[in-house]
Coordinates of C-alpha atoms and ligand atoms in Angstrom, one line a residue:
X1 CA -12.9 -21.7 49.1
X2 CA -11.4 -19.0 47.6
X3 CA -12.5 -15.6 48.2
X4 CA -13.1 -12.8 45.2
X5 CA -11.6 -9.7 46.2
X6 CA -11.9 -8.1 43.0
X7 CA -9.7 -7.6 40.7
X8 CA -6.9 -10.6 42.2
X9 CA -7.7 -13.9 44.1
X10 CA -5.5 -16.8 45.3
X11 CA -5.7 -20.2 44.5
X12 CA -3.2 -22.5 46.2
X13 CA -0.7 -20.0 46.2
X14 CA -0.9 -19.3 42.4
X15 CA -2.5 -15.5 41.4
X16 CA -4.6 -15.5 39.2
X17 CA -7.0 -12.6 37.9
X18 CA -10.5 -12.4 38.1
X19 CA -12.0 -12.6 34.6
X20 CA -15.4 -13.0 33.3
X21 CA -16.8 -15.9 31.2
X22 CA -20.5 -16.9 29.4
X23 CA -21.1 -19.6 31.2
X24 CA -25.1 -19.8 29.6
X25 CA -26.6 -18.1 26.1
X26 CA -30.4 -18.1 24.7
X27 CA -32.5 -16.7 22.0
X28 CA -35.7 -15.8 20.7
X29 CA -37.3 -15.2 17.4
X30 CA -41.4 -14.6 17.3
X31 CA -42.9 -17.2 15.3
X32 CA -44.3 -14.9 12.4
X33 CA -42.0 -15.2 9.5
X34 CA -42.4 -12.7 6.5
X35 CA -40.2 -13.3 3.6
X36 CA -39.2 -11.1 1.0
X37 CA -42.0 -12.1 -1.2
X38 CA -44.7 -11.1 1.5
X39 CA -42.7 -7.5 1.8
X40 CA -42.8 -7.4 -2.2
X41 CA -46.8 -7.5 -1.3
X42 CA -46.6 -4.2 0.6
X43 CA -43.7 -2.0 -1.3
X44 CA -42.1 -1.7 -4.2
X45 CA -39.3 -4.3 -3.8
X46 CA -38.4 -8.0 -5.0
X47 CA -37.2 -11.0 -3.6
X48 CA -34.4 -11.0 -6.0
X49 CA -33.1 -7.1 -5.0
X50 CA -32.9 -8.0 -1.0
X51 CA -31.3 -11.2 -1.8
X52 CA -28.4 -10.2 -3.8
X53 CA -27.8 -6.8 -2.2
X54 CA -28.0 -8.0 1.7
X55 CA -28.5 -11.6 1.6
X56 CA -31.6 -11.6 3.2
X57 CA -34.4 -14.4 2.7
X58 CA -36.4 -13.7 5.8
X59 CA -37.0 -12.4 9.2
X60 CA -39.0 -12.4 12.0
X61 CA -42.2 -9.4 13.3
X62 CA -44.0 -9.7 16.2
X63 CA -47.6 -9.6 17.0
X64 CA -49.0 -6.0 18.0
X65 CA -49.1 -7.5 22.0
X66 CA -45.2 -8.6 22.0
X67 CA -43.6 -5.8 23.6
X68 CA -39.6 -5.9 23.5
X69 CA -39.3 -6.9 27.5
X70 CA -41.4 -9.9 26.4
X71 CA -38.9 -10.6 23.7
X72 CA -35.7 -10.2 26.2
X73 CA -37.8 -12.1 29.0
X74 CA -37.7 -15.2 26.4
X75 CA -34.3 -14.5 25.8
X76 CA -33.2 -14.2 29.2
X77 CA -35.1 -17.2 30.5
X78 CA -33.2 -19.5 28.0
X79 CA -30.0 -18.1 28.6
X80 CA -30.6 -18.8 32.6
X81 CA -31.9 -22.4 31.9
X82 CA -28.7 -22.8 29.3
X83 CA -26.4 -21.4 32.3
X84 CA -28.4 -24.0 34.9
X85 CA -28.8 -20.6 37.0
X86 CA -31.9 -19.3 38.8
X87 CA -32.9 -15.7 38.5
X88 CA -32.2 -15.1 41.9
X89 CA -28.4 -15.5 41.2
X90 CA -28.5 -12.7 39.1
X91 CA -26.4 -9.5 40.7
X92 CA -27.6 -6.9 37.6
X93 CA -29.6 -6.8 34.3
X94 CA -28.1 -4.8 31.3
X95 CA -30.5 -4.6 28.3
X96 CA -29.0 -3.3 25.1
X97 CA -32.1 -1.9 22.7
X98 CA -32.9 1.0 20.1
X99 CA -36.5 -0.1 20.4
X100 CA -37.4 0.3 24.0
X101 CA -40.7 0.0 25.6
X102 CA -41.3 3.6 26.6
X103 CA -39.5 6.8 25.8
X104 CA -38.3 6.1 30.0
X105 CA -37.7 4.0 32.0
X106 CA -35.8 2.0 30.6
X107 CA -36.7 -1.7 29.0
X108 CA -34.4 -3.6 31.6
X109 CA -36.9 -2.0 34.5
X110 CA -39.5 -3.1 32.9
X111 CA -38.0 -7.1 32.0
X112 CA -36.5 -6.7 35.7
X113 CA -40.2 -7.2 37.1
X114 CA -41.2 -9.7 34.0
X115 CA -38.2 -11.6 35.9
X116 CA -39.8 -11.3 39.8
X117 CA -36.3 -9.6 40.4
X118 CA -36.3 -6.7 42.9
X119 CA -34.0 -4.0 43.7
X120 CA -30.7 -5.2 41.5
X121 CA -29.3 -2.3 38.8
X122 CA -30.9 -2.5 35.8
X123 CA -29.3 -0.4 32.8
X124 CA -30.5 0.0 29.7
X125 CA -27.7 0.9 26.6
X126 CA -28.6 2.3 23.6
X127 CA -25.7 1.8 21.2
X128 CA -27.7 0.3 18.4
X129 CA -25.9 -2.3 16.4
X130 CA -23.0 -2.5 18.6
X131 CA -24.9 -2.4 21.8
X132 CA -24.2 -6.2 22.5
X133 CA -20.5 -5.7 22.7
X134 CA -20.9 -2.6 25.0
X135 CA -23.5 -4.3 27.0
X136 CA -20.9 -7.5 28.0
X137 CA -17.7 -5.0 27.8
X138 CA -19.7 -3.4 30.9
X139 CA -20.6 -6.7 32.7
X140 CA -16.9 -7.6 32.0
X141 CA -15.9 -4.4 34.0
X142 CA -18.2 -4.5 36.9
X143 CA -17.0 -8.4 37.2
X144 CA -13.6 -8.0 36.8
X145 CA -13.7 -4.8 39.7
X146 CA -15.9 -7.3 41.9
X147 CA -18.9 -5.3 41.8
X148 CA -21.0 -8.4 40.4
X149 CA -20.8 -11.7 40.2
X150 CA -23.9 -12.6 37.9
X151 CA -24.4 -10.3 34.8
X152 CA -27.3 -11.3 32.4
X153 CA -26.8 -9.4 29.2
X154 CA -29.7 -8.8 26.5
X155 CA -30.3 -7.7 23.4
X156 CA -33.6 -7.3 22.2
X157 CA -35.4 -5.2 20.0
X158 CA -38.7 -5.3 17.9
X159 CA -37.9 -3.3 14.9
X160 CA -41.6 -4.1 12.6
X161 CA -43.5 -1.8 14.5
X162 CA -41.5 1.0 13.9
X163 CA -40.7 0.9 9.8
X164 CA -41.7 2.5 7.3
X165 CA -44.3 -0.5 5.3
X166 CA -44.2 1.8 2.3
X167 CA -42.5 2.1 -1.3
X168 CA -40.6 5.7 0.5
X169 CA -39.0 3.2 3.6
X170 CA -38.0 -0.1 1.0
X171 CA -34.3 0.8 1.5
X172 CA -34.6 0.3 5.0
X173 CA -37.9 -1.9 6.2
X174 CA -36.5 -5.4 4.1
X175 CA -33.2 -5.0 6.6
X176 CA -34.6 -5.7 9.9
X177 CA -36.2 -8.4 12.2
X178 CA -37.4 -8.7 15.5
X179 CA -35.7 -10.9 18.3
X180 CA -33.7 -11.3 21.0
X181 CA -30.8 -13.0 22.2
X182 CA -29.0 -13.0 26.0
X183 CA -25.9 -14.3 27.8
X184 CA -25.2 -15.2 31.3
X185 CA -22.1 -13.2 32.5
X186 CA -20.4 -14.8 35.7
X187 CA -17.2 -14.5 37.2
X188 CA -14.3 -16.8 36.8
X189 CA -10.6 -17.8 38.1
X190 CA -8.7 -17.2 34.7
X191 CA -4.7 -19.2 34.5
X192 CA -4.1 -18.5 31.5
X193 CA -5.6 -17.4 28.3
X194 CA -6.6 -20.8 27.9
X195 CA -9.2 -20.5 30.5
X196 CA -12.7 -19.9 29.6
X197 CA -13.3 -16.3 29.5
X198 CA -13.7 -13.0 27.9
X199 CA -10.3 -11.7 26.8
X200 CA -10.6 -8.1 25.9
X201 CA -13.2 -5.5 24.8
X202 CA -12.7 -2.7 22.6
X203 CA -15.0 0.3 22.6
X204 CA -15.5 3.2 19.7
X205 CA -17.6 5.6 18.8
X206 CA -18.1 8.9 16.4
X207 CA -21.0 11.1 16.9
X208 CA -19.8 12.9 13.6
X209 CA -21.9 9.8 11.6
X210 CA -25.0 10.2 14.3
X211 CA -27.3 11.5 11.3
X212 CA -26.4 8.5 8.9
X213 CA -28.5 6.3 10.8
X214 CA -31.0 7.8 13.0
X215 CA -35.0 8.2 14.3
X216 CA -35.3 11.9 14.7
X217 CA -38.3 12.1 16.7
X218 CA -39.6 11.9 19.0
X219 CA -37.2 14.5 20.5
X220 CA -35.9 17.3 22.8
X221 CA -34.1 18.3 19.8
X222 CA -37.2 19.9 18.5
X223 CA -38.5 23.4 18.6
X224 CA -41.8 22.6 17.8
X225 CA -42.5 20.1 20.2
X226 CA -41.4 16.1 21.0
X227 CA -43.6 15.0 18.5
X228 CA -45.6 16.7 16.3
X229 CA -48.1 16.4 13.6
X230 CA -45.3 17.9 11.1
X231 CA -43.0 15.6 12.4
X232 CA -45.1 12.6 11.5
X233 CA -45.7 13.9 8.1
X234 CA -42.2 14.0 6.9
X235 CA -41.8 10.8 8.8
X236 CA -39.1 11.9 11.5
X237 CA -40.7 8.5 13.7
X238 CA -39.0 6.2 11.2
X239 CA -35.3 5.3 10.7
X240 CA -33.5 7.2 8.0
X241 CA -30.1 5.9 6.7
X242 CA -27.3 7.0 5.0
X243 CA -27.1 3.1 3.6
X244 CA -23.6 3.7 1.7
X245 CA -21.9 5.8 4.2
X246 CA -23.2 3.1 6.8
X247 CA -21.8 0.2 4.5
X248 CA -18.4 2.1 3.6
X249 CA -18.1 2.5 7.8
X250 CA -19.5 -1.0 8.8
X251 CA -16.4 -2.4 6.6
X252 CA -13.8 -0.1 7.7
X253 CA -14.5 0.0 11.2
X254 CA -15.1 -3.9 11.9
X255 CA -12.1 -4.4 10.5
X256 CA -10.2 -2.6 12.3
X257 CA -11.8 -3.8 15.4
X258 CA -11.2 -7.2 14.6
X259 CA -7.1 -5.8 14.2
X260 CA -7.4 -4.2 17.9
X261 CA -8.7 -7.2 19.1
X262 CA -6.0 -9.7 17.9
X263 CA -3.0 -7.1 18.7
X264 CA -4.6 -7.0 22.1
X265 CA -4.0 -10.5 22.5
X266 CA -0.6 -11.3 20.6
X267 CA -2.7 -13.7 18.4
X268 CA -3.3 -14.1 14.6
X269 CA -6.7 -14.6 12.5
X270 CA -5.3 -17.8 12.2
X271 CA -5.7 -18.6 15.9
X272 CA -9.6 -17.4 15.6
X273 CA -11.6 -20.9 15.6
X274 CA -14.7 -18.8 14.8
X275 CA -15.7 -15.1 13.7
X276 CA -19.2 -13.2 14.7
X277 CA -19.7 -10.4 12.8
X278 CA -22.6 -8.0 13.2
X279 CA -25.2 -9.2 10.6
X280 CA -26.4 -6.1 8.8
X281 CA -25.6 -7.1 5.0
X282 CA -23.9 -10.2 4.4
X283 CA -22.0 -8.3 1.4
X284 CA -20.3 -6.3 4.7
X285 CA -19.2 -9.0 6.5
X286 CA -17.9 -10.7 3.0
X287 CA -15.7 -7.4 2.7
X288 CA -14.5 -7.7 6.1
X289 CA -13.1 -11.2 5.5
X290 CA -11.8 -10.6 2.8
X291 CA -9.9 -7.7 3.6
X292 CA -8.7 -9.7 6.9
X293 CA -7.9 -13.1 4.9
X294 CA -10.6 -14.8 7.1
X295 CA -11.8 -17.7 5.5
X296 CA -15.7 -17.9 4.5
X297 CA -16.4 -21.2 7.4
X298 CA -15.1 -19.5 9.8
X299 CA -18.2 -16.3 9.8
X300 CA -20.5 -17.4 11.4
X301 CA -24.0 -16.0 9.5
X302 CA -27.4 -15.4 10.8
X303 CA -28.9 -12.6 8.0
X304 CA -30.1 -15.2 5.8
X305 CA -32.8 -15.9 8.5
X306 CA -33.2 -13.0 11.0
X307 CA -32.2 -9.9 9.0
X308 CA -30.4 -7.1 11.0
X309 CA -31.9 -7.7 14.3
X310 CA -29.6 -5.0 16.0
X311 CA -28.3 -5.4 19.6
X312 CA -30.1 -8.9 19.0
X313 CA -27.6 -10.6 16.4
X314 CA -24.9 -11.4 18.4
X315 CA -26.0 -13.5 21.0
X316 CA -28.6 -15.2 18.8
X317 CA -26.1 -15.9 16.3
X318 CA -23.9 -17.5 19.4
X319 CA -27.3 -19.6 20.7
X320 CA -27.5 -20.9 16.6
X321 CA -24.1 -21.6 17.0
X322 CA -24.1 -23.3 20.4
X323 CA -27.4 -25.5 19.4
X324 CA -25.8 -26.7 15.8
X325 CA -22.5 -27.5 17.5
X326 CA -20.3 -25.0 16.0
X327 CA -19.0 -22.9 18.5
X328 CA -17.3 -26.0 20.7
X329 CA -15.6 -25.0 24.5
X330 CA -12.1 -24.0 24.6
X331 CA -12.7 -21.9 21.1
X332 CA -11.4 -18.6 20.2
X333 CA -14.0 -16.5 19.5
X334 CA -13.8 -12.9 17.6
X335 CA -16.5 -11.1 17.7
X336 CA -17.0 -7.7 15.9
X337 CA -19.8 -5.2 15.7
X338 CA -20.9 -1.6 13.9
X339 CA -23.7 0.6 14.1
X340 CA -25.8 3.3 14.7
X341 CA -23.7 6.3 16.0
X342 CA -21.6 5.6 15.0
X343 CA -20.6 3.3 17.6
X344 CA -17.9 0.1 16.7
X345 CA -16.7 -2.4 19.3
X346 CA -15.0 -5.9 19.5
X347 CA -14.3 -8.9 21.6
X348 CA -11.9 -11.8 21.7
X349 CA -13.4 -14.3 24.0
X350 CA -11.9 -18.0 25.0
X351 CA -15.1 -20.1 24.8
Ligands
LIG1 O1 -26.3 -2.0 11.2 C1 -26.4 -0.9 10.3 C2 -27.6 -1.1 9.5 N1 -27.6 -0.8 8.1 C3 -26.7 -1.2 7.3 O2 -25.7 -1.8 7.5 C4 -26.9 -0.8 5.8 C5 -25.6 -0.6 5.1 N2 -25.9 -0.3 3.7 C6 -26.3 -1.3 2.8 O3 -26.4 -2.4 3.2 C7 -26.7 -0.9 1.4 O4 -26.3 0.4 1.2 C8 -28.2 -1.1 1.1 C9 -28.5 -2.6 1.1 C10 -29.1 -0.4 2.1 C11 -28.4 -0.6 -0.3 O5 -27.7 -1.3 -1.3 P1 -26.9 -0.5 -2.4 O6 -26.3 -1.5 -3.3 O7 -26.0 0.5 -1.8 O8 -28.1 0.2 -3.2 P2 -28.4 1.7 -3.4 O9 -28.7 2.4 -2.1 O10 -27.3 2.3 -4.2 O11 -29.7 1.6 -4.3 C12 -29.7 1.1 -5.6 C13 -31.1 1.1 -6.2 C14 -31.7 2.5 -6.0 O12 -32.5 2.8 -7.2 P3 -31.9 3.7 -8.4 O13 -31.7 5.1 -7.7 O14 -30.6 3.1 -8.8 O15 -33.0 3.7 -9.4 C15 -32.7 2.3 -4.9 O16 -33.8 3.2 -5.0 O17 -31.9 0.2 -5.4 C16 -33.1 0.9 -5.0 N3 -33.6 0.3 -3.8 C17 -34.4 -0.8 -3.8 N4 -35.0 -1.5 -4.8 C18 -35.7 -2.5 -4.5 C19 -33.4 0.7 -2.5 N5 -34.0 -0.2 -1.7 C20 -34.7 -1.1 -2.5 C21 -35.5 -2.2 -2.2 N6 -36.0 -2.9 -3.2 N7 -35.8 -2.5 -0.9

C-alpha cells in the first residue's frame, strides 16, 4: 500500500502527486414548485418578462419547517450514497451558504450533528454565488497538503424565505430557488492529467462591488442597532441588487476565469468536453459563450428549472448532468462562477 505523505507519494517507483477528485455528487430540490405564473399572482410581473430576460420557467421554495441544514443534509446524503461512502469516512464538512441557519454558528455545525458526525472541522463559507468553487478550491488544498482525506462539500441555501414577495422586490424575488447540491471530495494518486481529478482552482474577489448585491441588515455595521424597526421598514433584511452592474460583471469576470483556467492548463476551449457556468441569467452565460466561442451543447443549463439557487447551482447542475448521462468519466470539465462580493472563481476538473 502506498502511504500519503502529503503533497508526494510513490507508486512502484513512479512519483506522482497527490490530487483530489469527486469521486460521488447529490442534489436536492423541495418538492414545491412555483412558476412564474404563481409569482405573477403575488407582484407585479409576467411570465413572459422573467422568461425572456433570465430564462427562468420555475423554481423551487421550501415549506416554513425546511431549514437550510435539512436541505444540505439531503444533499449530502446523496452525494455519500453516489460516492458508496459512509459518513464516518468523512475527515471535514465545508458548507458554502448566504442563507444560513442562524446569524452563528455556522450551518455546517448544525448539518454536522443532522449527520451523527462528532468533533471533524466544520466551516462554513459565505462567498455567495461563487461559494461552490471556493468551498472545493479549499477541500482541494487541505487534500493536496494531506490534512484530509474525505472532504464533503455543500451548497445549500433557501432563498424564499428571505425575498421581497412584493411589486418593490420583482427585480429580484422571480431570480432565485431553494436547493442544494454536494460533492464528495477524496484524495487521489494523479499520473497524468488524464487521471481523474481536480486540475486547478482560481480564486477572485473585489469588495469595491460588495454593495451591488447585498442584505444590509442585520448588521454590526449599524449605529442604530443589528436590527431595527427602521431597518425593516426600508427593507435593509432583503437582497438589494445592482442587476446591470451584476450582469455587466457576471460576463466579464466568468470569462476571464474560464481564460485563467485553460492557460493554467495549456489546454483550449476546444479540449473542454463540458462547460458549468453559474446559472444566474441564462442571457449571462449566452454572453460568456459567445465571447469564448464555446458552443451552445457544450453549457450545461439548470435556470430553466431551479432559478439562481446560489452556492447550490453547481453541484446540482453536475448531479442533473451525472443522472441524464451527460457529464461521462474521463471528461474535461470547466467550471466557472460569479457573485455576490464580488467574488469570481473557476475550475478545470478531469472527470
Ligand atoms: O448571481 C448573481 C445574481 N444576480 C444576477 O446575476 C442578476 C444580473 N442582472 C440581471 O440578470 C438583469 O439585470 C435583470 C434580469 C435583473 C434585469 O434585466 P434587465 O434587462 O437589466 O432589466 P432592467 O433592470 O433594465 O429593467 C427593465 C424594466 C424596468 O422597468 P422600466 O424602468 O423600464 O419601466 C423594471 O422595473 O423591467 C422592470 N422589471 C420587471 N418587470 C416585470 C424589473 N423586474 C421586473 C419583473 N417583472 N420581475
Amino acid at each position: 500500500m502506498p502511504t500519503m505523505t502529503g503533497l508526494m507519494t510513490r507508486r512502484s517507483g513512479v512519483t506522482v502527486a497527490v490530487r483530489s477528485k469527486i469521486i460521488g455528487v447529490g442534489g436536492f430540490v423541495p418538492p414545491r414548485v412555483v412558476t412564474n405564473d404563481d409569482l405573477a399572482q403575488l407582484m407585479d410581473t409576467s411570465n413572459e418578462w422573467i422568461v425572456e430576460r433570465t430564462g427562468i420557467r420555475q423554481r423551487h421554495w421550501v415549506d416554513p419547517e425546511t431549514t437550510t441544514s435539512d436541505l444540505a443534509l439531503e444533499a449530502a446524503n446523496a452525494a455519500l450514497a453516489s460516492a458508496g461512502i459512509a459518513n464516518e469516512d468523512v475527515d471535514m464538512l465545508i458548507v458554502a451558504t448566504l442563507s444560513s441557519d442562524h446569524f452563528f454558528p455556522g450551518t455546517a455545525c448544525f448539518l454536522q450533528t443532522k449527520m451523527g458526525l462528532s468533533e471533524i472541522p466544520a466551516l462554513d463559507i459565505r462567498q455567495q454565488c461563487t461559494g461552490f468553487v471556493y468551498a472545493a478550491s479549499i477541500a482541494d488544498q487541505f487534500i493536496r497538503s494531506g490534512m484530509c482525506r474525505t472532504v464533503l462539500v455543500i451548497g445549500a441555501e433557501i432563498h424564499s424565505k428571505g425575498l421581497d414577495i412584493s411589486d418593490g422586490g420583482r427585480d429580484v424575488t422571480v431570480l432565485f430557488g431553494d436547493g442544494a447540491g454536494a460533492v464528495v471530495v477524496e484524495a487521489t494518486e494523479a499520473g497524468t492529467s488524464s487521471d481523474p481529478q481536480i486540475l486547478s482552482t482560481h480564486l477572485h474577489a473585489d469588495g469595491t462591488g460588495a454593495k451591488d448585491l447585498w442584505v444590509p441588515s442585520p448588521g454590526m455595521a449599524f449605529t442604530d442597532g443589528l436590527v431595527t424597526h427602521a431597518h425593516l421598514e426600508r427593507g435593509d433584511q432583503y437582497p438589494q441588487m445592482n442587476g446591470r452592474s451584476v450582469y455587466v460583471n457576471a460576463v466579464k469576470r466568468m470569462s476571464e476565469g474560464i481564460r485563467e483556467a485553460l492557460e493554467a492548463n495549456n489546454v483550449t476551449i476546444d479540449d473542454v468536453d463540458l462547460f458549468f457556468f453559474h446559472q444566474a441569467n441564462l442571457r449571462i452565460n449566452e454572453a460568456v459563450a459567445q465571447r469564448l466561442g464555446i458552443p451552445a451543447e457544450k453549457v450545461y443549463n439548470t435556470i430553466h428549472k431551479y432559478g439562481n439557487t446560489t452556492a447550490a447551482t453547481i453541484p446540482l447542475g453536475m448531479r442533473d448532468a451525472v443522472e441524464d448521462g451527460t457529464l461521462q468519466p474521463g471528461m474535461l470539465v470547466a467550471v466557472a462562477a460569479f457573485g455576490g462580493g464580488f467574488t469570481w472563481g473557476s475550475m478545470l476538473l478531469r472527470w
